[in-house]
């Protein structure tokens, strides 16, 4: 049973921005967030003929196209040092996870607008639901990726054990941006379209389907692109390889956590306003 909390006007804002209260609400939101995830997952199976197959289609379809283009010679990709099929599949899965992490927080909150207008519950429940969905979707892709890697006879080492950590950080990186933009997306649909277009451009500016070039302007773009280490390092780990750029990776992780906290606070502050608009 959810705990009922009554806020007085004088203490409401203080409770909203209190770190202690935030994590308390996050803990209390865990059960509801899990139940919403289970409900949405069951609904997905009931309302879709292909069901979980849709979780595989986008990244593997994109990877298949690039493998075909590279094999046919239409696009020449420099050797990445590992089998190209596993290189591009791993890269597209990581990038797809990042883009899902950006867009899913808003989609989950948008779908729960009516629920927020009628019931009083920790709004963090939607964020927890989003996190569960992202882990679930990635888990399905990971199973297929491992099967393909075994067929290609990819060599796994102790570095491979670090891959889940890399996945966790890329999810948090995407969610930090997604949560920060929720209020703006609720007010203006333009932000959602900007994210969709920006994601398509970002894919070609990141080492998703090609290794980091040794020279040229694209090398500079890749090196200064914050997304690069979130793709490059986990992919190396999955293939049993060590990774450099760990310093920049650590810095970007720190920035991710700061942005995530800021977005979380903004989310809590703006929820009453959004609820008021929904209920109007």
Short mmCIF file of N, CA, C and O in Angstrom, two decimals, residues 65-77:
data_model
loop_
_atom_site.label_atom_id
_atom_site.label_comp_id
_atom_site.label_asym_id
_atom_site.label_seq_id
_atom_site.Cartn_x
_atom_site.Cartn_y
_atom_site.Cartn_z
N UNK A 65 21.90 -3.51 -42.50
CA UNK A 65 22.09 -2.62 -43.65
C UNK A 65 23.56 -2.25 -43.79
O UNK A 65 24.13 -2.31 -44.89
N UNK A 66 24.19 -1.87 -42.67
CA UNK A 66 25.60 -1.46 -42.75
C UNK A 66 26.52 -2.63 -43.06
O UNK A 66 27.54 -2.45 -43.74
N UNK A 67 26.19 -3.81 -42.58
CA UNK A 67 26.99 -4.99 -42.93
C UNK A 67 26.89 -5.25 -44.42
O UNK A 67 27.89 -5.54 -45.09
N UNK A 68 25.67 -5.12 -44.97
CA UNK A 68 25.48 -5.32 -46.41
C UNK A 68 26.24 -4.26 -47.22
O UNK A 68 26.92 -4.59 -48.21
N UNK A 69 26.16 -3.01 -46.80
CA UNK A 69 26.85 -1.94 -47.52
C UNK A 69 28.36 -2.14 -47.49
O UNK A 69 29.06 -1.90 -48.48
N UNK A 70 28.86 -2.60 -46.35
CA UNK A 70 30.30 -2.81 -46.23
C UNK A 70 30.74 -4.02 -47.05
O UNK A 70 31.78 -3.98 -47.74
N UNK A 71 29.95 -5.09 -47.03
CA UNK A 71 30.30 -6.29 -47.78
C UNK A 71 30.23 -6.05 -49.29
O UNK A 71 31.04 -6.58 -50.06
N UNK A 72 29.25 -5.24 -49.72
CA UNK A 72 29.07 -4.99 -51.14
C UNK A 72 30.08 -3.99 -51.68
O UNK A 72 30.22 -3.85 -52.90
N UNK A 73 30.78 -3.29 -50.80
CA UNK A 73 31.75 -2.30 -51.24
C UNK A 73 31.15 -0.94 -51.50
O UNK A 73 31.87 -0.01 -51.88
N UNK A 74 29.84 -0.79 -51.29
CA UNK A 74 29.20 0.52 -51.50
C UNK A 74 29.72 1.54 -50.51
O UNK A 74 29.85 2.72 -50.80
N UNK A 75 30.01 1.07 -49.30
CA UNK A 75 30.60 1.93 -48.26
C UNK A 75 31.81 1.18 -47.71
O UNK A 75 31.69 0.03 -47.30
N UNK A 76 32.95 1.84 -47.71
CA UNK A 76 34.17 1.19 -47.23
C UNK A 76 34.45 1.64 -45.80
O UNK A 76 34.66 2.82 -45.55
N UNK A 77 34.42 0.67 -44.89
CA UNK A 77 34.68 0.93 -43.48
C UNK A 77 36.05 0.36 -43.13
O UNK A 77 36.35 -0.80 -43.46
#
